[in-house]
Every structure is written in C-alpha cells, then in structure tokens.
XYZ file of C-alpha atoms in Angstrom:
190
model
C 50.431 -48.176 19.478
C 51.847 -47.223 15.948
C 49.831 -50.468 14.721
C 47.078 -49.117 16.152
C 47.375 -45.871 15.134
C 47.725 -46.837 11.988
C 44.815 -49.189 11.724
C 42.521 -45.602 12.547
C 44.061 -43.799 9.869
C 43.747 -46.470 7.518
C 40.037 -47.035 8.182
C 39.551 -43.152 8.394
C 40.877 -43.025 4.865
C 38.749 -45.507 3.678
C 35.715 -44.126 4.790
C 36.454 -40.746 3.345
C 37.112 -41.923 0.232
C 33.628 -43.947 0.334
C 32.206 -40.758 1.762
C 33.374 -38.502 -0.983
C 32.528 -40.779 -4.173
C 28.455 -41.817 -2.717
C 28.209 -37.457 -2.320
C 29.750 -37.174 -5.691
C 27.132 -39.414 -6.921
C 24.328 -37.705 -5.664
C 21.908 -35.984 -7.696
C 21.990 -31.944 -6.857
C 18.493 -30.549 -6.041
C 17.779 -27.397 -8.042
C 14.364 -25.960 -7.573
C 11.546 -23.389 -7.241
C 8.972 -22.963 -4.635
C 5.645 -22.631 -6.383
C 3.488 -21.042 -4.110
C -0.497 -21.187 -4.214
C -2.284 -19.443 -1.048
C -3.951 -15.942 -2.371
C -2.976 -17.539 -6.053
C 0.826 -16.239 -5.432
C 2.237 -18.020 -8.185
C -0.380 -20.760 -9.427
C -3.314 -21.244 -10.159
C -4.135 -17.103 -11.245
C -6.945 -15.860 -9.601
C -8.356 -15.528 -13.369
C -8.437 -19.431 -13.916
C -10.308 -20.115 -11.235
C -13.130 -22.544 -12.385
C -11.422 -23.209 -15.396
C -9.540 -26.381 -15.630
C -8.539 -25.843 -19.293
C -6.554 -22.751 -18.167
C -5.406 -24.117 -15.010
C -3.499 -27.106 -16.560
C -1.859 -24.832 -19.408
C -0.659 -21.822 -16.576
C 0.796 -25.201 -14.697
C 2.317 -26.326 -18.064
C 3.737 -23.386 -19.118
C 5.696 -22.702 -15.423
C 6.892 -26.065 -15.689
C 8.188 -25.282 -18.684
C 9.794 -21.817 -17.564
C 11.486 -23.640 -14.787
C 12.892 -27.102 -16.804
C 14.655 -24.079 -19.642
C 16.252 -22.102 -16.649
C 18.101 -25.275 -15.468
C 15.833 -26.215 -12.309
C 14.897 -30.043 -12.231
C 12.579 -29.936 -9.227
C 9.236 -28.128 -7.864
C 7.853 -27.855 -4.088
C 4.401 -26.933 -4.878
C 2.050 -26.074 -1.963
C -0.874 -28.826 -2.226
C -2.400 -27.709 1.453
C -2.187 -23.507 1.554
C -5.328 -22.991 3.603
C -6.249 -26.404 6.340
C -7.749 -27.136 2.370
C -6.433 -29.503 -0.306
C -5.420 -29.192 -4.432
C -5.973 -32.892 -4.494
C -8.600 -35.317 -3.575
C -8.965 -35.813 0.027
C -11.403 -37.754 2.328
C -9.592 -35.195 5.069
C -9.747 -31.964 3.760
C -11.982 -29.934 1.453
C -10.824 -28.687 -1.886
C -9.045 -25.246 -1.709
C -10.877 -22.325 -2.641
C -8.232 -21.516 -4.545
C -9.355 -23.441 -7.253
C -12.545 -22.499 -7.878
C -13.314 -19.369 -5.242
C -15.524 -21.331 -2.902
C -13.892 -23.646 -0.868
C -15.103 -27.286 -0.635
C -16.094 -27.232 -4.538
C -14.828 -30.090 -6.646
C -12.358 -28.297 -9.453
C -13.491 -31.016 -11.780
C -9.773 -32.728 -12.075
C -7.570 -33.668 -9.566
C -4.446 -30.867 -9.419
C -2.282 -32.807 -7.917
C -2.422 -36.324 -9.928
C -2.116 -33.697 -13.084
C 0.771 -31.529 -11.250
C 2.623 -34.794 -10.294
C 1.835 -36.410 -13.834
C 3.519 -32.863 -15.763
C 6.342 -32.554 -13.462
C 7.432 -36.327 -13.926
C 7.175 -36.208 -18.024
C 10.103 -33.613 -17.643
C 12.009 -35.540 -15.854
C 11.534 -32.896 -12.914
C 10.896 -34.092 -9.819
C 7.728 -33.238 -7.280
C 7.743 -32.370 -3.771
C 5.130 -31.685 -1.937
C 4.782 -28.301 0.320
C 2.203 -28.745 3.239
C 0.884 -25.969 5.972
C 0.023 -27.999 8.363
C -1.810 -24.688 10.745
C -3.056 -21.989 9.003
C -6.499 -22.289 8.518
C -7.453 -19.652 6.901
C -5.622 -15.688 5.951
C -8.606 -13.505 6.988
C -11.288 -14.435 9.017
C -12.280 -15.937 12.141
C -15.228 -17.451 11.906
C -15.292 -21.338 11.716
C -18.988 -21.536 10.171
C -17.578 -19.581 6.851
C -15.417 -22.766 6.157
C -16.511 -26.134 4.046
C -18.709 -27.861 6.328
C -16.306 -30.495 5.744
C -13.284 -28.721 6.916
C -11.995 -30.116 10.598
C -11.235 -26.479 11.794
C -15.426 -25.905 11.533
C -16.119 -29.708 12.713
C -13.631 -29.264 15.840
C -13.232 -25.595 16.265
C -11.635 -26.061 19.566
C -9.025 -27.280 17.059
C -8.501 -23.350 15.820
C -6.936 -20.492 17.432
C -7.714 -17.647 16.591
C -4.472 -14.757 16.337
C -4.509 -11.643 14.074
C -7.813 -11.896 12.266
C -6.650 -15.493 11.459
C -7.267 -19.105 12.204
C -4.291 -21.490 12.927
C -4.374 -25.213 14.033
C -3.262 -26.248 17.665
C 0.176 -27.502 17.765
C 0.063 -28.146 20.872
C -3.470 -30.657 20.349
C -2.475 -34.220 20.195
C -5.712 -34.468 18.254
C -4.651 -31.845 15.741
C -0.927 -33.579 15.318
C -2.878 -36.795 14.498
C -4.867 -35.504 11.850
C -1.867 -33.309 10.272
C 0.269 -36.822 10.441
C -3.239 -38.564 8.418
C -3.299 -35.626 5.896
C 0.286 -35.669 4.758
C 0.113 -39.663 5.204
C -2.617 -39.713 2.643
C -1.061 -38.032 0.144
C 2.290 -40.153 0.269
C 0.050 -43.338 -0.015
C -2.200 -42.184 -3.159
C 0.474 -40.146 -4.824
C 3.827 -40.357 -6.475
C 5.479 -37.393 -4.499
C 9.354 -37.354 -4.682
C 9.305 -35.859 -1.431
C-alpha cells in the first residue's frame, strides 16, 4: 500500500511540476475591447466615408494601447448582422460609410489585422452573432443583401430592435458560416 501510495504522490508531483512550468510559459493576455456599433470607440462617426482618416484613428489607438502596456485588441468586426470586412454573407456595416451595404473602399479588417500584427499585438476578433440592428424594426430598411431582410422570419423583433433567432437551426448555421469565413480568409489570433 505504501508502494502504492507512493507511486500517486510521485506521479502527482510530477505532473505539478509539468503543470506549473507550461503556465509559467504562457504568454499573459493584456488587452482592450475596441468597440464599433454607434462608432463607440472606432471608426468616429466623422470618418465615415473617409478611408484616409479611418486608417490613421485605427493607427493612432493602436498606438495608445501598445505605449500603455496592452499587447492585444478584440475589435468588433460584426456590430450590426453587418460586416467591417469583405463578406459574401453579410453586407458592409453602415458604420463605415453611413449607409449600410456600401463598399468602404478598403477592407477594415485585412488593414486592422495587418496594423495590429506590425506591433507585435495580437488580433481577436469580437462577433454579435443576433443583433440586427439598434433601432428599428423594419427588415426592408436593411441592405438588400442582409439575411435578416432576405429571411425575416430569421428576426425577432424586441424593444424597437431586431435580433437573430437563437433558437433557428437555420440562423445557427449561418452565424457558424459567418464567423467560419472570417477564420478561413483572415489571420485572426482568436
């Protein structure tokens, strides 16, 4: 029995020790959410249309972040059932330009990702996979190539807002494409 016992201690040890020195190894995440529905924290709602300006306010928060210490972002690349990068699933965010569905003229994302990774920061990117819009019900005032207005028995409607189905099978299937399609064109970090 003392064999035994001893055998489990033994091997305990062991593993603790392993345990302890791969944790020590691992890199500590320290980062900032950027936010981007109603132009919370990038792009401002004064860029919009501008791609010039829109690439230096990125810039410049990057560079904000990398001095106070922080070596990753989670920027929100879906704020609105829309898309700051090129999708064949979702229209471009309104965000970008004010209408939504209008091509920006770059692709945000490639240039986010592109920024970020020259710092040595890394990118991970934020998805929200139901709301469909902040204000509004109305499906027809969306991109005619936005799934909510192709499918709106896709969208629920709750406090003068539209939201995807969770509870759709058809709904998780196309949220599973969306963020599928950006980890297979882009270099997210997470």
């Amino acid at each position: 029995m003392k064999k035994l016992l001893s055998g489990l201690l033994g091997m305990f040890l062991v593993f603790a020790v392993m345990n302890t020195t791969a944790f020590a190894d691992a890199k500590e995440m320290r980062g900032a959410w950027i936010s981007t529905v109603w132009n919370l924290d990038w792009p401002t709602v004064g860029s919009r249309n501008n791609q010039a300006q829109q690439k230096q306010e990125f810039i410049t928060l990057l560079d904000k972040l990398q001095a106070t210490g922080l070596n990753s972002v989670i920027v929100q690349v879906r704020p609105k059932g829309d898309a700051l990068y090129n999708s064949s699933l979702n229209p471009w965010s309104d965000i970008l330009t004010g209408t939504q569905g209008k091509n920006p003229g770059y692709d945000p994302l490639a240039f986010m990702i592109e920024e970020t990774h020259k710092r040595g920061m890394e990118f991970h990117a934020w998805f929200n996979p139901y709301r469909i819009t902040t204000s509004g019900t109305d499906v027809n005032a969306l991109a005619s190539n936005n799934m909510a207005r192709k499918n709106p028995s896709w969208a629920i409607a709750y406090n003068n807002a539209l939201y995807y189905d969770p509870g759709n099978p058809q709904v998780v299937n196309y949220l599973v494409e969306t963020v599928a399609e950006v980890v297979k064109n882009y270099k997210v970090d997470g």
